[in-house]
Coordinates of C-alpha atoms in Angstrom, one line a residue:
Chain A
X1 CA 24.2 196.7 -102.1
X2 CA 20.4 196.3 -102.1
X3 CA 20.6 194.2 -99.0
X4 CA 22.4 196.9 -97.1
X5 CA 19.9 199.5 -98.3
X6 CA 17.0 197.2 -97.2
X7 CA 18.5 196.9 -93.7
X8 CA 19.0 200.7 -93.6
X9 CA 15.4 201.3 -94.7
X10 CA 14.2 198.8 -92.2
X11 CA 16.0 200.7 -89.4
X12 CA 14.5 204.0 -90.6
X13 CA 11.0 202.5 -90.6
X14 CA 11.5 201.0 -87.1
X15 CA 12.7 204.3 -85.7
X16 CA 10.0 206.2 -87.5
X17 CA 7.3 203.9 -86.1
X18 CA 8.7 204.1 -82.6
X19 CA 8.6 207.9 -82.8
X20 CA 5.0 207.9 -84.1
X21 CA 3.9 206.0 -81.1
X22 CA 5.4 208.5 -78.6
X23 CA 3.4 211.1 -76.7
X24 CA 5.1 214.3 -77.8
X25 CA 3.7 215.9 -81.0
X26 CA 7.2 217.0 -82.3
X27 CA 8.5 213.5 -82.0
X28 CA 5.6 212.3 -84.0
X29 CA 6.3 214.8 -86.8
X30 CA 9.9 213.7 -86.8
X31 CA 8.7 210.1 -87.0
X32 CA 6.7 210.9 -90.2
X33 CA 9.8 212.6 -91.7
X34 CA 11.9 209.5 -91.0
X35 CA 9.1 207.3 -92.5
X36 CA 9.1 209.4 -95.7
X37 CA 12.9 209.2 -95.9
X38 CA 12.6 205.5 -95.6
X39 CA 10.0 205.2 -98.3
X40 CA 11.9 207.4 -100.8
X41 CA 15.0 205.3 -100.3
X42 CA 12.8 202.2 -100.8
X43 CA 11.6 203.6 -104.1
X44 CA 15.2 204.1 -105.2
X45 CA 16.3 200.7 -104.0
X46 CA 13.4 198.7 -105.4
X47 CA 14.1 199.8 -108.9
X48 CA 17.6 198.4 -108.7
X49 CA 20.9 199.9 -107.9
X50 CA 22.8 198.6 -110.9
X51 CA 25.7 200.9 -111.9
X52 CA 25.1 203.1 -114.8
X53 CA 25.5 206.7 -115.9
X54 CA 23.3 209.5 -114.5
X55 CA 20.2 209.8 -116.7
X56 CA 21.5 212.5 -119.0
X57 CA 21.7 211.7 -122.7
X58 CA 24.8 213.9 -123.0
X59 CA 26.8 211.4 -121.0
X60 CA 26.9 209.0 -124.1
X61 CA 27.1 206.0 -121.8
X62 CA 26.2 202.4 -122.7
X63 CA 23.8 202.0 -119.8
X64 CA 21.9 204.5 -117.7
X65 CA 20.2 204.2 -114.3
X66 CA 16.4 204.0 -114.3
X67 CA 15.1 207.6 -114.6
X68 CA 11.5 206.8 -113.7
X69 CA 11.9 206.2 -109.9
X70 CA 13.9 209.3 -109.6
X71 CA 11.0 211.3 -111.0
X72 CA 8.6 209.5 -108.7
X73 CA 10.8 210.3 -105.7
X74 CA 11.1 214.0 -106.7
X75 CA 7.3 214.2 -106.8
X76 CA 6.9 212.4 -103.5
X77 CA 9.5 214.6 -101.9
X78 CA 7.7 217.9 -102.7
X79 CA 4.4 216.4 -101.7
X80 CA 5.7 215.3 -98.3
X81 CA 7.5 218.6 -97.9
X82 CA 4.2 220.4 -98.3
X83 CA 2.4 218.1 -95.9
X84 CA 5.2 218.3 -93.3
X85 CA 5.2 222.1 -93.5
X86 CA 1.4 222.2 -93.0
X87 CA 1.8 219.7 -90.1
X88 CA 4.4 221.8 -88.3
X89 CA 2.3 224.9 -88.6
X90 CA -0.7 223.0 -87.4
X91 CA 1.3 221.7 -84.4
X92 CA 2.4 225.2 -83.6
X93 CA -1.1 226.6 -83.8
X94 CA -2.6 223.9 -81.7
X95 CA 0.2 224.4 -79.1
X96 CA -0.8 228.0 -79.0
X97 CA -4.6 227.3 -78.8
X98 CA -4.7 224.1 -76.8
X99 CA -1.6 224.8 -74.7
X100 CA -0.1 221.3 -74.8
X101 CA 1.9 219.1 -77.1
X102 CA 1.1 215.9 -75.3
X103 CA -1.1 213.7 -77.5
X104 CA -2.6 212.0 -74.4
X105 CA -4.2 215.2 -73.4
X106 CA -5.6 215.8 -76.9
X107 CA -8.2 213.1 -76.8
X108 CA -11.4 214.9 -75.5
X109 CA -14.7 213.3 -76.5
X110 CA -17.6 215.6 -77.3
X111 CA -17.3 219.4 -77.4
X112 CA -14.9 221.1 -75.1
Chain B
X1 CA -7.9 210.2 -127.8
X2 CA -10.5 212.4 -126.4
X3 CA -9.6 215.7 -124.7
X4 CA -13.0 216.0 -123.0
X5 CA -11.7 213.6 -120.4
X6 CA -9.4 216.1 -118.7
X7 CA -12.1 218.7 -118.3
X8 CA -13.6 217.4 -115.0
X9 CA -10.1 217.8 -113.6
X10 CA -9.1 221.1 -115.3
X11 CA -12.3 223.0 -114.7
X12 CA -12.2 223.0 -110.8
X13 CA -8.4 223.5 -110.9
X14 CA -8.7 226.7 -113.0
X15 CA -11.7 227.9 -111.0
X16 CA -9.7 227.4 -107.8
X17 CA -6.7 229.4 -109.2
X18 CA -9.1 232.1 -110.4
X19 CA -10.8 232.3 -107.0
X20 CA -7.6 233.0 -105.2
X21 CA -7.5 236.4 -106.8
X22 CA -10.9 237.4 -105.3
X23 CA -10.1 236.9 -101.6
X24 CA -12.2 239.7 -100.2
X25 CA -15.0 239.7 -102.8
X26 CA -17.3 237.0 -101.4
X27 CA -20.1 237.7 -103.8
X28 CA -17.9 237.2 -106.8
X29 CA -16.4 234.0 -105.3
X30 CA -19.8 232.5 -104.9
X31 CA -20.9 233.4 -108.4
X32 CA -17.8 232.0 -110.0
X33 CA -17.8 228.8 -108.0
X34 CA -21.5 228.2 -108.7
X35 CA -21.1 228.8 -112.4
X36 CA -18.1 226.5 -112.5
X37 CA -20.0 223.8 -110.6
X38 CA -22.9 223.9 -113.0
X39 CA -20.6 223.7 -116.0
X40 CA -18.9 220.8 -114.3
X41 CA -22.2 218.9 -114.1
X42 CA -22.8 219.5 -117.8
X43 CA -19.2 218.3 -118.6
X44 CA -19.6 215.2 -116.5
X45 CA -23.0 214.5 -118.1
X46 CA -21.4 214.8 -121.5
X47 CA -18.7 212.4 -120.4
X48 CA -21.3 209.8 -119.4
X49 CA -23.1 210.3 -122.7
X50 CA -19.8 209.8 -124.7
X51 CA -18.9 206.7 -122.7
X52 CA -22.4 205.2 -123.2
X53 CA -22.3 205.8 -126.9
X54 CA -18.7 205.0 -127.8
X55 CA -17.4 202.8 -125.1
X56 CA -14.3 203.4 -122.9
X57 CA -12.7 206.7 -123.6
X58 CA -9.0 207.4 -123.1
X59 CA -6.6 210.3 -123.3
X60 CA -2.9 209.9 -123.5
X61 CA -1.3 213.0 -122.1
X62 CA 1.1 214.7 -124.4
X63 CA 0.5 212.1 -127.1
X64 CA 2.7 209.5 -125.4
X65 CA 1.1 206.1 -125.9
X66 CA 0.7 203.9 -122.9
X67 CA 2.5 202.4 -121.1
X68 CA 4.9 205.3 -121.4
X69 CA 2.8 208.3 -120.8
X70 CA 0.1 209.1 -118.3
X71 CA -3.2 207.8 -119.6
X72 CA -6.6 209.1 -118.4
X73 CA -9.3 206.5 -118.9
X74 CA -13.0 206.9 -118.4
X75 CA -15.0 203.7 -118.3
X76 CA -18.7 203.8 -117.2
X77 CA -17.8 203.5 -113.5
X78 CA -15.4 206.4 -113.5
X79 CA -17.8 208.6 -115.6
X80 CA -20.8 207.9 -113.4
X81 CA -18.8 208.6 -110.3
X82 CA -17.5 211.9 -111.8
X83 CA -21.1 212.9 -112.6
X84 CA -22.3 212.2 -109.1
X85 CA -19.3 214.0 -107.7
X86 CA -20.3 217.0 -109.7
X87 CA -23.9 216.9 -108.6
X88 CA -23.2 216.3 -104.9
X89 CA -20.5 219.0 -104.8
X90 CA -22.8 221.5 -106.4
X91 CA -25.4 220.8 -103.7
X92 CA -22.8 221.1 -101.0
X93 CA -21.7 224.4 -102.5
X94 CA -25.2 225.8 -102.4
X95 CA -25.6 224.5 -98.9
X96 CA -22.4 226.2 -97.8
X97 CA -23.6 229.5 -99.1
X98 CA -26.1 229.6 -96.3
X99 CA -24.2 227.9 -93.6
X100 CA -20.5 228.3 -93.8
X101 CA -20.1 231.8 -92.5
X102 CA -18.2 234.9 -93.8
X103 CA -15.0 234.2 -91.8
X104 CA -14.4 230.9 -93.6
X105 CA -15.5 232.2 -97.0
X106 CA -13.0 235.0 -96.8
X107 CA -10.2 232.5 -95.9
X108 CA -10.2 230.6 -99.2
X109 CA -13.0 228.2 -98.5
X110 CA -14.1 228.1 -102.1
X111 CA -10.6 227.6 -103.6
X112 CA -10.0 224.6 -101.3
X113 CA -13.4 223.3 -102.2
X114 CA -12.5 223.4 -105.9
X115 CA -9.1 221.8 -105.3
X116 CA -10.8 219.0 -103.5
X117 CA -13.0 218.4 -106.5
X118 CA -10.0 218.4 -108.8
X119 CA -8.4 215.8 -106.7
X120 CA -11.5 213.6 -106.5
X121 CA -12.3 213.8 -110.2
X122 CA -8.6 213.1 -111.1
X123 CA -8.6 210.1 -108.9
X124 CA -11.6 208.7 -110.6
X125 CA -10.3 209.3 -114.1
X126 CA -6.6 208.4 -113.9
X127 CA -5.2 205.2 -115.4
X128 CA -1.8 205.4 -113.7
X129 CA -1.1 204.1 -110.2
X130 CA 1.4 206.9 -109.3
X131 CA -0.9 209.5 -110.7
X132 CA -3.6 208.1 -108.5
X133 CA -1.3 208.8 -105.6
X134 CA -0.8 212.4 -106.7
X135 CA -4.5 212.9 -107.1
X136 CA -5.1 211.4 -103.7
X137 CA -2.6 213.9 -102.2
X138 CA -4.3 216.8 -104.0
X139 CA -7.6 215.7 -102.5
X140 CA -6.1 215.1 -99.0
X141 CA -4.2 218.4 -98.8
X142 CA -7.5 220.3 -99.6
X143 CA -9.3 218.1 -97.1
X144 CA -6.7 219.0 -94.4
X145 CA -7.3 222.7 -95.1
X146 CA -11.1 222.3 -95.1
X147 CA -11.2 220.3 -92.0
X148 CA -9.2 222.8 -89.9
X149 CA -10.5 226.0 -91.5
X150 CA -12.0 228.1 -88.7
X151 CA -9.5 226.8 -86.1
X152 CA -11.8 225.8 -83.2
X153 CA -10.2 223.6 -80.5
X154 CA -12.1 220.5 -81.6
X155 CA -11.1 221.0 -85.2
X156 CA -7.4 221.5 -84.4
X157 CA -7.4 218.4 -82.2
X158 CA -9.1 216.2 -84.8
X159 CA -7.0 217.5 -87.7
X160 CA -3.8 216.5 -86.0
X161 CA -5.0 212.9 -85.9
X162 CA -6.5 213.1 -89.4
X163 CA -3.2 214.4 -91.0
X164 CA -1.1 211.9 -89.1
X165 CA -3.1 208.9 -90.2
X166 CA -3.2 210.1 -93.8
X167 CA 0.6 210.7 -93.9
X168 CA 1.1 207.2 -92.7
X169 CA -1.2 205.7 -95.2
X170 CA 0.3 207.8 -98.0
X171 CA 3.7 206.6 -97.0
X172 CA 2.5 203.0 -97.2
X173 CA 0.9 203.8 -100.6
X174 CA 4.3 204.9 -102.0
X175 CA 6.0 201.8 -100.5
X176 CA 3.4 199.6 -102.2
X177 CA 3.9 201.4 -105.5
X178 CA 7.7 200.8 -105.0
X179 CA 7.2 197.1 -104.5
X180 CA 4.7 196.8 -107.4
X181 CA 7.2 198.7 -109.7
X182 CA 9.9 196.3 -108.6
X183 CA 7.8 193.3 -109.3
X184 CA 6.3 194.4 -112.6
X185 CA 8.3 197.4 -114.0
X186 CA 5.4 199.5 -115.0
X187 CA 2.9 202.0 -113.5
X188 CA 0.1 202.1 -116.1
X189 CA -2.9 200.2 -114.7
X190 CA -3.8 198.4 -117.9
X191 CA -0.2 197.4 -118.5
X192 CA 0.2 196.4 -114.8
X193 CA -2.8 194.1 -115.2
X194 CA -1.2 192.4 -118.1
X195 CA 2.1 191.9 -116.3
X196 CA 0.4 190.7 -113.1
X197 CA -1.6 188.2 -115.2
X198 CA 1.7 187.0 -116.8
X199 CA 3.3 186.5 -113.5
X200 CA 0.5 184.3 -112.3
X201 CA -1.2 184.0 -109.0
X202 CA 0.5 183.8 -105.6
X203 CA 3.9 184.8 -104.4
X204 CA 5.0 188.4 -103.9
X205 CA 2.0 189.9 -105.8
X206 CA -0.5 188.6 -103.3
X207 CA 1.5 190.3 -100.6
X208 CA 1.4 193.5 -102.6
X209 CA -2.3 193.2 -103.1
X210 CA -2.8 192.9 -99.4
X211 CA -0.6 196.0 -98.9
X212 CA -2.8 198.0 -101.3
X213 CA -5.9 196.7 -99.5
X214 CA -4.5 198.1 -96.2
X215 CA -3.6 201.4 -97.8
X216 CA -7.0 202.0 -99.4
X217 CA -8.7 200.7 -96.3
X218 CA -7.0 203.4 -94.3
X219 CA -8.2 205.9 -96.8
X220 CA -11.7 204.6 -97.2
X221 CA -12.3 203.7 -93.5
X222 CA -12.8 200.0 -94.1
X223 CA -12.1 198.2 -90.8
X224 CA -9.2 200.7 -90.2
X225 CA -11.8 203.5 -89.5
X226 CA -10.7 204.6 -86.0
X227 CA -9.9 208.1 -87.3
X228 CA -13.2 208.6 -89.1
X229 CA -15.8 209.3 -86.4
X230 CA -13.9 212.0 -84.7
X231 CA -12.6 213.9 -87.8
X232 CA -15.8 213.9 -89.8
X233 CA -17.7 215.4 -86.9
X234 CA -15.3 218.3 -86.4
X235 CA -15.9 220.6 -89.4
X236 CA -19.2 222.3 -90.2
X237 CA -22.0 220.3 -91.8
X238 CA -21.4 221.5 -95.4
X239 CA -17.8 220.2 -95.2
X240 CA -18.9 217.0 -93.4
X241 CA -21.4 216.4 -96.2
X242 CA -18.6 216.8 -98.8
X243 CA -16.3 214.4 -96.9
X244 CA -19.0 211.8 -96.1
X245 CA -20.1 211.7 -99.7
X246 CA -16.8 211.9 -101.6
X247 CA -13.6 211.1 -99.6
X248 CA -14.4 207.5 -98.5
X249 CA -15.8 206.8 -101.9
X250 CA -12.5 207.6 -103.6
X251 CA -10.9 205.0 -101.3
X252 CA -13.6 202.5 -102.2
X253 CA -13.2 203.3 -105.9
X254 CA -9.4 202.6 -105.6
X255 CA -10.2 199.2 -103.9
X256 CA -12.6 198.4 -106.8
X257 CA -10.0 199.3 -109.4
X258 CA -7.2 197.4 -107.8
X259 CA -9.2 194.3 -107.1
X260 CA -11.1 194.1 -110.4
X261 CA -8.4 195.3 -112.8
X262 CA -5.1 194.4 -111.2
X263 CA -5.5 191.6 -108.7
X264 CA -8.6 189.8 -110.0
X265 CA -7.1 186.4 -110.6
X266 CA -6.4 185.1 -107.1
X267 CA -9.4 185.7 -104.9
X268 CA -8.2 183.5 -102.0
X269 CA -6.1 186.2 -100.2
X270 CA -7.3 189.7 -101.1
X271 CA -11.0 189.0 -101.6
X272 CA -11.6 186.8 -98.6
X273 CA -9.7 189.2 -96.4
X274 CA -11.8 192.0 -97.8
X275 CA -15.0 190.1 -97.0
X276 CA -13.9 189.6 -93.4
X277 CA -12.9 193.3 -93.1
X278 CA -16.3 194.3 -94.6
X279 CA -18.2 192.2 -92.1
X280 CA -16.2 193.5 -89.2
X281 CA -16.7 197.1 -90.4
X282 CA -20.4 196.5 -90.5
X283 CA -20.6 195.0 -87.0
X284 CA -18.3 197.7 -85.4
X285 CA -20.1 200.5 -87.3
X286 CA -23.4 199.1 -86.1
X287 CA -22.2 199.1 -82.5
X288 CA -21.1 202.7 -82.8
X289 CA -24.4 203.8 -84.5
X290 CA -26.4 202.3 -81.7
X291 CA -24.2 203.4 -78.8
X292 CA -24.0 207.1 -79.3
X293 CA -26.5 209.8 -78.5
X294 CA -24.9 212.4 -80.7
X295 CA -26.3 213.2 -84.1
X296 CA -22.9 213.7 -85.7
X297 CA -21.5 210.5 -84.3
X298 CA -24.5 208.4 -85.3
X299 CA -24.2 209.7 -88.9
X300 CA -20.5 209.1 -89.0
X301 CA -21.0 205.4 -87.9
X302 CA -23.6 205.1 -90.6
X303 CA -21.0 206.1 -93.2
X304 CA -18.8 203.3 -91.8
X305 CA -21.5 200.7 -92.1
X306 CA -22.1 201.6 -95.7
X307 CA -18.3 201.3 -96.4
X308 CA -18.4 197.8 -95.0
X309 CA -21.4 196.9 -97.0
X310 CA -19.8 198.1 -100.3
X311 CA -16.6 196.1 -99.4
X312 CA -18.7 193.0 -99.0
X313 CA -20.1 193.6 -102.4
X314 CA -16.7 193.9 -104.0
X315 CA -15.4 190.8 -102.2
X316 CA -18.3 188.7 -103.4
X317 CA -17.1 189.6 -107.0
X318 CA -20.0 188.2 -109.0
X319 CA -21.6 190.1 -111.9
X320 CA -24.7 190.9 -109.8
X321 CA -22.8 192.1 -106.8
X322 CA -20.4 194.4 -108.8
X323 CA -23.4 195.9 -110.6
X324 CA -24.9 196.3 -107.1
X325 CA -21.8 198.0 -105.8
X326 CA -21.8 200.6 -108.6
X327 CA -25.5 201.3 -108.1
X328 CA -25.1 201.4 -104.3
X329 CA -22.1 203.8 -104.5
X330 CA -24.2 206.2 -106.7
X331 CA -27.1 206.1 -104.2
X332 CA -24.8 206.4 -101.2
X333 CA -23.0 209.5 -102.5
X334 CA -26.3 211.3 -102.8
X335 CA -27.9 209.9 -99.7
X336 CA -24.9 210.5 -97.4
X337 CA -24.5 214.1 -98.5
X338 CA -28.2 214.6 -97.9
X339 CA -27.9 212.9 -94.4
X340 CA -25.1 215.3 -93.3
X341 CA -27.1 218.3 -94.7
X342 CA -30.3 217.3 -92.9
X343 CA -28.3 216.5 -89.8
X344 CA -26.7 220.0 -89.9
X345 CA -30.1 221.6 -90.3
X346 CA -31.5 219.5 -87.5
X347 CA -28.7 220.4 -85.1
X348 CA -29.1 224.1 -86.0
X349 CA -32.9 224.0 -85.4
X350 CA -32.6 222.1 -82.1
X351 CA -29.6 224.1 -80.9
X352 CA -27.9 220.9 -79.6
X353 CA -26.3 217.8 -81.0
X354 CA -27.5 215.4 -78.3
X355 CA -30.7 213.6 -79.3
X356 CA -31.9 213.2 -75.7
X357 CA -32.1 217.0 -75.4
X358 CA -34.2 217.4 -78.6
X359 CA -37.9 216.9 -79.1
X360 CA -41.1 218.0 -80.8
X361 CA -39.5 219.6 -83.8
X362 CA -42.2 218.2 -86.2
X363 CA -44.4 221.2 -85.5
X364 CA -41.7 223.7 -86.2
X365 CA -40.0 221.9 -89.1
X366 CA -42.4 219.5 -90.8
X367 CA -40.5 219.6 -94.1
X368 CA -37.2 218.7 -92.5
X369 CA -38.9 216.0 -90.5
X370 CA -40.5 214.2 -93.4
X371 CA -37.3 214.5 -95.5
X372 CA -35.4 213.0 -92.7
X373 CA -37.9 210.1 -92.3
X374 CA -37.9 209.2 -96.0
X375 CA -34.1 209.5 -96.1
X376 CA -33.9 207.0 -93.2
X377 CA -36.0 204.5 -95.2
X378 CA -33.8 205.1 -98.3
X379 CA -30.6 204.5 -96.3
X380 CA -32.0 201.3 -95.0
X381 CA -33.1 200.2 -98.5
X382 CA -36.9 200.2 -98.4
X383 CA -38.1 199.1 -101.9
X384 CA -39.4 202.1 -103.8
X385 CA -36.4 204.2 -102.7
X386 CA -32.9 204.5 -104.0
X387 CA -31.0 202.3 -101.6
X388 CA -33.0 199.2 -102.5
X389 CA -31.8 198.1 -105.9
X390 CA -28.1 198.2 -105.1
X391 CA -28.5 196.4 -101.8
X392 CA -30.7 193.7 -103.4
X393 CA -28.1 193.1 -106.1
X394 CA -25.2 192.9 -103.5
X395 CA -27.2 190.5 -101.4
X396 CA -27.9 188.4 -104.4
X397 CA -24.2 188.4 -105.4
X398 CA -23.3 187.4 -101.8
X399 CA -25.7 184.4 -101.9
X400 CA -24.5 183.4 -105.4
X401 CA -20.9 183.2 -104.2
X402 CA -21.9 181.3 -101.1
X403 CA -21.0 183.9 -98.4
X404 CA -24.1 183.2 -96.3
X405 CA -22.7 184.4 -93.0
X406 CA -21.6 187.7 -94.4
X407 CA -24.9 188.2 -96.3
X408 CA -26.7 187.7 -93.0
X409 CA -24.5 190.3 -91.4
X410 CA -25.1 192.8 -94.1
X411 CA -28.9 192.3 -94.0
X412 CA -28.7 192.8 -90.2
X413 CA -26.7 196.0 -90.8
X414 CA -29.5 197.5 -92.8
X415 CA -31.8 197.0 -89.8
X416 CA -29.3 198.8 -87.6
X417 CA -29.1 201.7 -90.0
X418 CA -32.8 202.0 -89.9
X419 CA -32.9 201.8 -86.1
X420 CA -30.2 204.3 -85.6
X421 CA -31.7 206.8 -88.0
X422 CA -35.2 206.4 -86.7
X423 CA -33.9 206.8 -83.2
X424 CA -32.7 210.3 -84.2
X425 CA -36.1 210.9 -85.9
X426 CA -38.2 209.8 -82.9
X427 CA -36.2 211.7 -80.4
X428 CA -35.9 214.9 -82.4
X429 CA -39.3 215.2 -84.1
X430 CA -41.8 213.4 -81.8
X431 CA -42.8 214.1 -78.3
X432 CA -42.9 217.4 -76.4
X433 CA -40.9 220.4 -77.4
X434 CA -37.9 220.5 -75.1
X435 CA -35.4 222.8 -76.5
X436 CA -35.2 226.5 -76.1
X437 CA -33.5 226.9 -79.5
X438 CA -32.3 230.3 -80.4
X439 CA -34.1 232.0 -83.3
X440 CA -32.8 231.0 -86.7
X441 CA -29.5 232.8 -87.0
X442 CA -29.4 233.0 -90.8
X443 CA -31.6 232.6 -93.8
X444 CA -31.9 229.0 -94.6
X445 CA -33.1 229.2 -98.2
X446 CA -29.8 228.0 -99.6
X447 CA -29.6 225.0 -97.3
X448 CA -33.2 224.0 -97.9
X449 CA -32.7 224.4 -101.6
X450 CA -29.6 222.1 -101.6
X451 CA -31.2 219.5 -99.4
X452 CA -34.4 219.6 -101.4
X453 CA -32.6 219.2 -104.7
X454 CA -30.7 216.2 -103.5
X455 CA -33.8 214.8 -101.9
X456 CA -35.7 215.0 -105.3
X457 CA -32.7 213.4 -107.0
X458 CA -32.7 210.6 -104.5
X459 CA -36.4 209.9 -105.2
X460 CA -35.8 210.0 -108.9
X461 CA -32.9 207.6 -108.6
X462 CA -35.1 205.2 -106.7
X463 CA -38.0 205.3 -109.1
X464 CA -35.8 205.3 -112.2
X465 CA -33.4 202.6 -111.0
X466 CA -34.3 200.5 -114.0
X467 CA -33.1 203.2 -116.4
X468 CA -30.0 203.8 -114.2
X469 CA -29.3 200.1 -114.2
X470 CA -28.7 200.1 -118.0
X471 CA -25.8 202.5 -117.4
X472 CA -24.6 200.7 -114.3
X473 CA -24.6 197.3 -116.0
X474 CA -22.2 198.8 -118.6
X475 CA -19.9 199.7 -115.7
X476 CA -20.3 196.3 -114.2
X477 CA -19.4 194.5 -117.4
X478 CA -16.0 196.1 -117.4
X479 CA -15.4 195.3 -113.7
X480 CA -16.2 191.6 -114.4
X481 CA -14.2 191.5 -117.7
X482 CA -11.0 193.6 -117.2
X483 CA -9.9 192.5 -120.7
X484 CA -12.2 195.2 -122.1
X485 CA -10.4 197.9 -120.1
X486 CA -7.0 196.6 -121.1
X487 CA -8.0 196.4 -124.7
X488 CA -9.3 200.0 -124.8
X489 CA -6.1 201.4 -123.3
X490 CA -3.3 199.3 -124.8
X491 CA -4.5 198.3 -128.3
X492 CA -4.8 201.7 -129.9

């Protein structure tokens, strides 16, 4: 199971990086979203996918899944959600002000 | 257990929340944030005193003993960095009163400022690797807001790049934490150190150490600094000073922690890579500092050179060089903030950022001129001033560990720093008056006060470096003997 997840995460990373390197700003933001998906799945996978009950004590199970990475992922999800929301609004604002979403045209050295 | 430890984090956090309620009342916002900043200095000073008297202090959140809960740990290094953060940020705050402008102040400048401080202090004090990530994000989110606040075209453009690079590096950070958790099964730094030592050198842990080096290099601007020159030049000088003094230092602090506490055993991979990266950073930074004719660019490349220099000190990893790194970091935080402040005043006085269009400012601004001149000498490390002691110790450490080539590069980099700063000085202050600068737009008392205060502090740090060294050597002892840190956290 871990191998399958590793391959999937690898594909997510590859697609994410490919999108990051494109010219359009929206594709780049989607690329960052794919990267964060990949990394959250990685956190889940790296702590082991052994079968066990969901981490609720009421389940009375013999073994539970590791609760720590789930908390880490939840933290990381909200953080990346906040950053992505900010990034989208920033992209919208710079499209309005600068009139382009092409990263090639956004270089500009000094001043305007 | 010592609840004092969480105050440098809590105080700015509560101040920021409080300030949100006073959006339109700029006067009140200024008073509250100044009062909080002064209290913060006192708190941080108290922390340094406690650590000096009683050794490493730790606080276990919620009473959960490590490794299960989140532990805040203040050794001398963290306490000193928190103190200098408090001092530098207060100066930046006073500087921004006179320079930032009402538009920005009304749009939550001061709350963002305080959130940034909370993130920086939290990163210095935390003893948990995932908590370090969260504090990094608190700091970075506020820095995104501060860098784009105002919304000029240049700011928007540079913020897009700055956010993108930081999202990528944060993603890599989480990935590295995932690998480290899989390899060791813990997140507390002291416990991690024990587990890594048990696993022994080599194998997957050296790969993880290199991953962490890449992550923190992206944050600190060590070799992977391509995003830095553009983005630090975009916001106003007060924010640039804050960034130049604090943000890259947090990345460097994280490098110091990971490579003295976690991955200290095997120096073949991580440390030697770091030495190469440091040397490359110094060379490329020097090339940039010499090539540009723009005050902001030259200053940004000076920041990069000092990052490379510090990394070289960490990589040398002898007792002398680590003491030197701590001393140099303290000097650099003050001096870099001062550099950006004086640069901002210079650009305002000249009405242009290009040094070729400036000239003859010495008659109009003698105080600024002399402060800039002495700062240039301090940055280069001329003996009575504050940059000297740290640089000398780092060079000695480099020679002791036999890194002769890199030591030569770092000595040469000091010359380039001096050349690039004096080039600004000679163009701007000597010669004929060239500029038809507009009359001073605003009162400059706040800016002069802040810069003057930091300048005096820099002089005092230089003259009193022997006294400072007694504190610094206490920090250096823990860096060279991580057992002390582990003992203090785990054996309670």
